[in-house]
Amino acid sequence: MVIPAIQSFLNPMYLIAAALGAAFMLPLIEKAGKSAARITVLIIAGIFAVVPLLWMMYWIAELGFAAAFAAAPLVVETIGFSAPYSISFRVGMQEAVILTMVNSIALFGGGFSFLRKNPYWSGKKLVLFLTLLIGVNGLILTRDLFNVFVFLEITSISTYALIASNGKRNAFEAGFKYIIAGSIASAFFIIGVIYLYRFTGTLSLDQMISMKRAGVPGVFGEVGAEQSGVLGFVGIGGAAAALFLIMTALLIELKPFPANGWAMDVYEAADPSISALISALAASGVLTVFYHISHLLPQSMLQLALISGGLTFLFSQFIGLRQTKVRRMLGYSSSAQIGLLILIIGLRLPVETYGKSLSAHFPGLHIPFDFGPSISLMLIFLVLLGSHIFSKAGLFWITDLLRSVETVNSMDEIRTLRGPKVSKRLLTVLLGVLTGALIGLPPFPAFWAKWFLLSFLAQAQQWTIMVIILAGSLMEAAYLFRWFITQVRNEADPGT
């Protein structure tokens, strides 16, 4: 079953074209007034958030919830040609859900930034905001590896400039470190793409996946022969080496342990609104690319991703436990959450092999939308990604609402928004809700996602991974609740 075609005016190509046109026109629009430019950016961000939501509503209405997730995605191509002679976007329920989440955060982030006193967002920063939005949406949608490289560069360059745009010395330093890491990742990625094209003759990710499933001789090996050759491939492992370079590049962009110290400098030095975008938007785009490419990776590389994600999740939480600076602490939490999502991607083969459907785990429970283990794992990935996107962006925004956030003990009332001062009680409620949602307390969605994930792991007898997830989650709960308790206690009586 294939997802029904969408209306032409909802074509994702038009989203990218509209944002590009607005980015070029913003300097002219700003001559009519800064408010006009900001409203234009908010309108574009609103369109980006609403369109994928319309896709989901249409597909669910036509097919039903379960069938829409199980249906084959719709491939949208340009200029009337098929891949590899055109740019192709793939639009399915997975892409639509991720786009809705990241674009909604972009919309809320834009609105939040425009409401601040002495607004940070103006002039060139608005253009960079739009180019970042273009890059992230392109990463999520594109099916061409060279276009992945192009959108990755758009995202990275926009991020570099936004980090350094507040003019502080430590922000320049953090931006420079990001440039160095991003340059290394870009070099690995483009070299991997060149060699992968040499071995496959195509840049289309879908065609490569088809070749692997068909067992094309000398490229991706025979079907079911994942253990032969170098890293699961037949022959000298040239295609395997290319995929390893691409996977390494994406992992560098995702800031794994122990090479994530530079990223913490970025989260601490950048404007909080930029830190929110880096954590919620940029990482989500790269994670989606990694999820798509994971279908090409042999089991040995998925195991490397699983190990990297597990170590990042566990040790980032441990280091976060020792932090006193709030934004650096949230940076380690972001790194840990991304590590958990990498771990889930690495679990794809074990869960597909040993996992069961949700109803098999809970035979006495009526589940109206039941899925097999593969789609269930994808839904777990989407729920945890959504929890990270909304909670982490909100927590970074809260740090901007405070007068001083140098340390965990420096909480104060909201000072920086225009209009009436928001009460400290409202801030405390928001902090508690976002903390509970991120940690995965019931009844938040992340609780059920981790519950089902642990059930799959128990079925596959992956006890070590279960211990890592539980230990890391407990450490994250400890330092986030320490921050929350510091906020709610009475300063006159620290014991209350």
mmCIF file of C-alpha atoms in Angstrom, residues 224-475:
data_model
loop_
_atom_site.group_PDB
_atom_site.id
_atom_site.type_symbol
_atom_site.label_atom_id
_atom_site.label_comp_id
_atom_site.label_asym_id
_atom_site.label_seq_id
_atom_site.Cartn_x
_atom_site.Cartn_y
_atom_site.Cartn_z
ATOM 1 C CA GLY A 224 21.359 -13.180 4.133
ATOM 2 C CA ALA A 225 25.171 -13.082 3.867
ATOM 3 C CA GLU A 226 25.729 -10.218 6.290
ATOM 4 C CA GLN A 227 28.577 -12.005 8.058
ATOM 5 C CA SER A 228 30.730 -12.489 4.969
ATOM 6 C CA GLY A 229 33.527 -10.230 3.863
ATOM 7 C CA VAL A 230 34.720 -7.093 5.617
ATOM 8 C CA LEU A 231 32.103 -5.569 7.954
ATOM 9 C CA GLY A 232 29.413 -7.783 6.454
ATOM 10 C CA PHE A 233 30.139 -7.063 2.790
ATOM 11 C CA VAL A 234 31.542 -9.266 0.035
ATOM 12 C CA GLY A 235 35.043 -8.718 -1.347
ATOM 13 C CA ILE A 236 37.563 -6.161 -0.097
ATOM 14 C CA GLY A 237 34.934 -4.066 1.633
ATOM 15 C CA GLY A 238 35.133 -0.894 -0.483
ATOM 16 C CA ALA A 239 31.442 -0.128 -0.121
ATOM 17 C CA ALA A 240 31.705 -0.987 3.569
ATOM 18 C CA ALA A 241 34.531 1.513 3.994
ATOM 19 C CA ALA A 242 32.462 4.195 2.252
ATOM 20 C CA LEU A 243 29.495 3.519 4.526
ATOM 21 C CA PHE A 244 31.790 3.576 7.548
ATOM 22 C CA LEU A 245 33.022 7.055 6.558
ATOM 23 C CA ILE A 246 29.437 8.279 6.152
ATOM 24 C CA MET A 247 28.407 6.798 9.494
ATOM 25 C CA THR A 248 31.451 8.367 11.182
ATOM 26 C CA ALA A 249 30.590 11.769 9.712
ATOM 27 C CA LEU A 250 27.027 11.605 11.004
ATOM 28 C CA LEU A 251 28.184 10.489 14.452
ATOM 29 C CA ILE A 252 30.585 13.453 14.636
ATOM 30 C CA GLU A 253 27.686 15.766 13.795
ATOM 31 C CA LEU A 254 25.670 14.104 16.572
ATOM 32 C CA LYS A 255 28.454 14.781 19.142
ATOM 33 C CA PRO A 256 29.107 11.349 20.685
ATOM 34 C CA PHE A 257 31.077 10.634 23.846
ATOM 35 C CA PRO A 258 33.986 11.204 24.420
ATOM 36 C CA ALA A 259 34.256 13.761 21.599
ATOM 37 C CA ASN A 260 31.402 15.973 22.808
ATOM 38 C CA GLY A 261 33.217 18.445 25.051
ATOM 39 C CA TRP A 262 33.305 21.071 22.304
ATOM 40 C CA ALA A 263 29.543 20.773 21.928
ATOM 41 C CA MET A 264 29.059 21.637 25.600
ATOM 42 C CA ASP A 265 30.961 24.876 24.985
ATOM 43 C CA VAL A 266 28.450 25.629 22.215
ATOM 44 C CA TYR A 267 25.415 25.053 24.446
ATOM 45 C CA GLU A 268 26.927 27.207 27.193
ATOM 46 C CA ALA A 269 28.215 30.093 25.067
ATOM 47 C CA ALA A 270 25.455 30.486 22.466
ATOM 48 C CA ASP A 271 22.322 32.504 23.034
ATOM 49 C CA PRO A 272 19.751 30.196 24.717
ATOM 50 C CA SER A 273 17.383 30.509 21.764
ATOM 51 C CA ILE A 274 20.208 29.246 19.502
ATOM 52 C CA SER A 275 21.049 26.417 21.899
ATOM 53 C CA ALA A 276 17.396 25.345 21.736
ATOM 54 C CA LEU A 277 17.529 25.260 17.926
ATOM 55 C CA ILE A 278 20.787 23.303 17.885
ATOM 56 C CA SER A 279 19.456 20.725 20.332
ATOM 57 C CA ALA A 280 15.960 20.391 18.866
ATOM 58 C CA LEU A 281 16.281 21.155 15.133
ATOM 59 C CA ALA A 282 19.786 20.498 13.834
ATOM 60 C CA ALA A 283 20.240 17.236 15.738
ATOM 61 C CA SER A 284 16.817 15.978 14.607
ATOM 62 C CA GLY A 285 17.706 16.466 10.939
ATOM 63 C CA VAL A 286 20.984 14.553 11.255
ATOM 64 C CA LEU A 287 19.319 11.800 13.315
ATOM 65 C CA THR A 288 16.723 11.329 10.583
ATOM 66 C CA VAL A 289 19.464 10.960 7.958
ATOM 67 C CA PHE A 290 21.208 8.410 10.178
ATOM 68 C CA TYR A 291 17.933 6.500 10.566
ATOM 69 C CA HIS A 292 17.472 6.422 6.779
ATOM 70 C CA ILE A 293 21.047 5.300 6.115
ATOM 71 C CA SER A 294 20.830 2.612 8.809
ATOM 72 C CA HIS A 295 18.909 0.481 6.301
ATOM 73 C CA LEU A 296 22.163 0.221 4.327
ATOM 74 C CA LEU A 297 24.393 -0.609 7.266
ATOM 75 C CA PRO A 298 25.396 -4.208 8.016
ATOM 76 C CA GLN A 299 24.871 -5.627 11.461
ATOM 77 C CA SER A 300 28.472 -4.973 12.530
ATOM 78 C CA MET A 301 28.120 -1.218 11.863
ATOM 79 C CA LEU A 302 24.771 -1.110 13.622
ATOM 80 C CA GLN A 303 26.497 -2.689 16.601
ATOM 81 C CA LEU A 304 29.117 0.073 16.519
ATOM 82 C CA ALA A 305 26.305 2.645 16.496
ATOM 83 C CA LEU A 306 24.640 0.843 19.394
ATOM 84 C CA ILE A 307 27.874 0.890 21.429
ATOM 85 C CA SER A 308 28.516 4.561 20.619
ATOM 86 C CA GLY A 309 24.961 5.516 21.546
ATOM 87 C CA GLY A 310 25.022 3.512 24.765
ATOM 88 C CA LEU A 311 28.340 4.981 25.925
ATOM 89 C CA THR A 312 27.187 8.489 25.023
ATOM 90 C CA PHE A 313 23.924 8.072 26.921
ATOM 91 C CA LEU A 314 25.530 6.626 30.049
ATOM 92 C CA PHE A 315 28.634 8.801 30.377
ATOM 93 C CA SER A 316 26.955 12.051 29.316
ATOM 94 C CA GLN A 317 24.385 11.517 32.069
ATOM 95 C CA PHE A 318 27.159 10.771 34.563
ATOM 96 C CA ILE A 319 29.069 13.946 33.642
ATOM 97 C CA GLY A 320 25.818 15.940 33.653
ATOM 98 C CA LEU A 321 25.287 14.782 37.222
ATOM 99 C CA ARG A 322 28.430 16.675 38.223
ATOM 100 C CA GLN A 323 27.569 19.953 36.476
ATOM 101 C CA THR A 324 26.558 23.146 38.269
ATOM 102 C CA LYS A 325 26.181 25.410 35.234
ATOM 103 C CA VAL A 326 22.642 25.006 33.972
ATOM 104 C CA ARG A 327 23.176 25.337 30.224
ATOM 105 C CA ARG A 328 26.189 23.051 30.250
ATOM 106 C CA MET A 329 24.128 20.559 32.233
ATOM 107 C CA LEU A 330 21.358 20.754 29.631
ATOM 108 C CA GLY A 331 24.005 20.294 26.930
ATOM 109 C CA TYR A 332 25.068 16.981 28.455
ATOM 110 C CA SER A 333 21.425 15.995 28.739
ATOM 111 C CA SER A 334 20.979 16.774 25.028
ATOM 112 C CA SER A 335 24.027 14.702 24.138
ATOM 113 C CA ALA A 336 22.686 11.825 26.241
ATOM 114 C CA GLN A 337 19.233 11.911 24.657
ATOM 115 C CA ILE A 338 20.763 11.895 21.183
ATOM 116 C CA GLY A 339 22.922 8.958 22.288
ATOM 117 C CA LEU A 340 19.788 7.067 23.335
ATOM 118 C CA LEU A 341 18.243 7.646 19.905
ATOM 119 C CA ILE A 342 21.448 6.432 18.207
ATOM 120 C CA LEU A 343 21.257 3.343 20.423
ATOM 121 C CA ILE A 344 17.688 2.710 19.248
ATOM 122 C CA ILE A 345 18.799 2.957 15.610
ATOM 123 C CA GLY A 346 21.555 0.430 16.352
ATOM 124 C CA LEU A 347 18.943 -1.906 17.860
ATOM 125 C CA ARG A 348 17.013 -2.184 14.580
ATOM 126 C CA LEU A 349 18.197 -5.690 13.650
ATOM 127 C CA PRO A 350 18.011 -7.286 17.141
ATOM 128 C CA VAL A 351 14.501 -5.953 17.724
ATOM 129 C CA GLU A 352 13.311 -6.995 14.254
ATOM 130 C CA THR A 353 14.766 -10.450 14.881
ATOM 131 C CA TYR A 354 13.620 -11.093 18.449
ATOM 132 C CA GLY A 355 10.941 -8.517 19.107
ATOM 133 C CA LYS A 356 7.208 -9.059 19.198
ATOM 134 C CA SER A 357 4.248 -6.842 18.517
ATOM 135 C CA LEU A 358 2.843 -4.744 21.326
ATOM 136 C CA SER A 359 -0.151 -7.050 21.839
ATOM 137 C CA ALA A 360 2.224 -10.027 22.231
ATOM 138 C CA HIS A 361 3.899 -8.273 25.158
ATOM 139 C CA PHE A 362 0.552 -7.383 26.782
ATOM 140 C CA PRO A 363 -1.921 -10.159 25.837
ATOM 141 C CA GLY A 364 -4.554 -8.925 28.273
ATOM 142 C CA LEU A 365 -4.457 -5.336 27.016
ATOM 143 C CA HIS A 366 -6.534 -4.148 24.074
ATOM 144 C CA ILE A 367 -4.298 -2.119 21.758
ATOM 145 C CA PRO A 368 -6.349 -0.520 18.939
ATOM 146 C CA PHE A 369 -3.293 0.278 16.767
ATOM 147 C CA ASP A 370 -0.952 -2.720 16.945
ATOM 148 C CA PHE A 371 2.242 -2.930 14.893
ATOM 149 C CA GLY A 372 5.014 -5.381 14.234
ATOM 150 C CA PRO A 373 8.383 -4.936 15.955
ATOM 151 C CA SER A 374 9.962 -2.884 13.136
ATOM 152 C CA ILE A 375 7.255 -0.207 13.038
ATOM 153 C CA SER A 376 6.940 -0.302 16.836
ATOM 154 C CA LEU A 377 10.646 0.529 17.104
ATOM 155 C CA MET A 378 10.144 3.432 14.705
ATOM 156 C CA LEU A 379 7.283 4.735 16.855
ATOM 157 C CA ILE A 380 9.446 4.459 19.986
ATOM 158 C CA PHE A 381 12.119 6.462 18.152
ATOM 159 C CA LEU A 382 9.581 9.128 17.151
ATOM 160 C CA VAL A 383 8.096 9.442 20.652
ATOM 161 C CA LEU A 384 11.486 9.798 22.340
ATOM 162 C CA LEU A 385 12.659 12.210 19.644
ATOM 163 C CA GLY A 386 9.519 14.320 20.154
ATOM 164 C CA SER A 387 10.009 14.287 23.917
ATOM 165 C CA HIS A 388 13.574 15.494 23.469
ATOM 166 C CA ILE A 389 12.630 18.178 20.915
ATOM 167 C CA PHE A 390 9.857 19.831 22.927
ATOM 168 C CA SER A 391 11.267 19.351 26.430
ATOM 169 C CA LYS A 392 14.839 20.392 25.708
ATOM 170 C CA ALA A 393 13.833 23.438 23.683
ATOM 171 C CA GLY A 394 11.491 24.477 26.490
ATOM 172 C CA LEU A 395 14.186 24.045 29.147
ATOM 173 C CA PHE A 396 16.658 26.168 27.192
ATOM 174 C CA TRP A 397 13.977 28.834 26.799
ATOM 175 C CA ILE A 398 13.383 28.764 30.556
ATOM 176 C CA THR A 399 17.067 29.507 31.145
ATOM 177 C CA ASP A 400 16.597 32.597 28.980
ATOM 178 C CA LEU A 401 13.583 33.649 31.026
ATOM 179 C CA LEU A 402 15.753 33.838 34.114
ATOM 180 C CA ARG A 403 17.805 36.844 35.121
ATOM 181 C CA SER A 404 20.860 34.735 35.943
ATOM 182 C CA VAL A 405 21.559 31.102 35.109
ATOM 183 C CA GLU A 406 25.289 30.780 35.702
ATOM 184 C CA THR A 407 24.775 28.040 38.273
ATOM 185 C CA VAL A 408 21.988 25.723 39.399
ATOM 186 C CA ASN A 409 21.471 27.862 42.519
ATOM 187 C CA SER A 410 21.040 31.163 40.661
ATOM 188 C CA MET A 411 17.366 30.865 39.734
ATOM 189 C CA ASP A 412 15.250 34.013 39.820
ATOM 190 C CA GLU A 413 12.021 35.419 38.449
ATOM 191 C CA ILE A 414 11.315 35.942 34.775
ATOM 192 C CA ARG A 415 12.753 39.253 33.615
ATOM 193 C CA THR A 416 13.297 39.242 29.873
ATOM 194 C CA LEU A 417 9.881 38.944 28.203
ATOM 195 C CA ARG A 418 7.884 41.964 27.139
ATOM 196 C CA GLY A 419 4.572 42.694 28.774
ATOM 197 C CA PRO A 420 3.479 41.641 32.284
ATOM 198 C CA LYS A 421 6.049 39.829 34.367
ATOM 199 C CA VAL A 422 5.291 36.124 34.526
ATOM 200 C CA SER A 423 5.075 34.703 38.009
ATOM 201 C CA LYS A 424 7.720 32.436 39.449
ATOM 202 C CA ARG A 425 5.003 29.877 40.132
ATOM 203 C CA LEU A 426 4.209 29.541 36.428
ATOM 204 C CA LEU A 427 7.902 29.111 35.682
ATOM 205 C CA THR A 428 8.089 26.367 38.315
ATOM 206 C CA VAL A 429 5.114 24.519 36.796
ATOM 207 C CA LEU A 430 6.616 24.686 33.312
ATOM 208 C CA LEU A 431 9.976 23.495 34.601
ATOM 209 C CA GLY A 432 8.352 20.555 36.392
ATOM 210 C CA VAL A 433 6.250 19.516 33.388
ATOM 211 C CA LEU A 434 9.163 19.683 30.937
ATOM 212 C CA THR A 435 11.475 17.852 33.334
ATOM 213 C CA GLY A 436 8.942 15.067 33.864
ATOM 214 C CA ALA A 437 8.307 14.757 30.129
ATOM 215 C CA LEU A 438 12.020 14.540 29.322
ATOM 216 C CA ILE A 439 12.834 12.016 32.044
ATOM 217 C CA GLY A 440 9.849 9.877 31.105
ATOM 218 C CA LEU A 441 7.613 9.968 34.159
ATOM 219 C CA PRO A 442 4.077 8.573 33.807
ATOM 220 C CA PRO A 443 1.804 9.555 32.149
ATOM 221 C CA PHE A 444 4.091 11.329 29.666
ATOM 222 C CA PRO A 445 4.639 9.600 26.282
ATOM 223 C CA ALA A 446 8.355 9.008 26.922
ATOM 224 C CA PHE A 447 7.438 6.702 29.831
ATOM 225 C CA TRP A 448 5.452 4.380 27.587
ATOM 226 C CA ALA A 449 8.096 4.523 24.852
ATOM 227 C CA LYS A 450 10.817 3.448 27.298
ATOM 228 C CA TRP A 451 8.510 0.820 28.765
ATOM 229 C CA PHE A 452 7.935 -0.789 25.368
ATOM 230 C CA LEU A 453 11.630 -0.426 24.498
ATOM 231 C CA LEU A 454 12.648 -2.247 27.675
ATOM 232 C CA SER A 455 10.068 -4.937 26.885
ATOM 233 C CA PHE A 456 11.616 -5.472 23.454
ATOM 234 C CA LEU A 457 15.094 -5.591 25.002
ATOM 235 C CA ALA A 458 13.968 -8.144 27.590
ATOM 236 C CA GLN A 459 12.528 -10.293 24.793
ATOM 237 C CA ALA A 460 15.870 -10.063 22.942
ATOM 238 C CA GLN A 461 17.753 -10.694 26.232
ATOM 239 C CA GLN A 462 19.749 -7.483 25.887
ATOM 240 C CA TRP A 463 20.293 -7.110 29.625
ATOM 241 C CA THR A 464 23.359 -4.857 29.419
ATOM 242 C CA ILE A 465 21.510 -2.325 27.269
ATOM 243 C CA MET A 466 18.588 -2.380 29.698
ATOM 244 C CA VAL A 467 20.942 -1.570 32.604
ATOM 245 C CA ILE A 468 22.513 1.295 30.617
ATOM 246 C CA ILE A 469 19.116 2.826 29.829
ATOM 247 C CA LEU A 470 17.849 2.506 33.397
ATOM 248 C CA ALA A 471 21.071 3.812 34.980
ATOM 249 C CA GLY A 472 21.320 6.755 32.581
ATOM 250 C CA SER A 473 17.666 7.666 33.099
ATOM 251 C CA LEU A 474 18.080 7.645 36.874
ATOM 252 C CA MET A 475 21.132 9.915 36.694
#
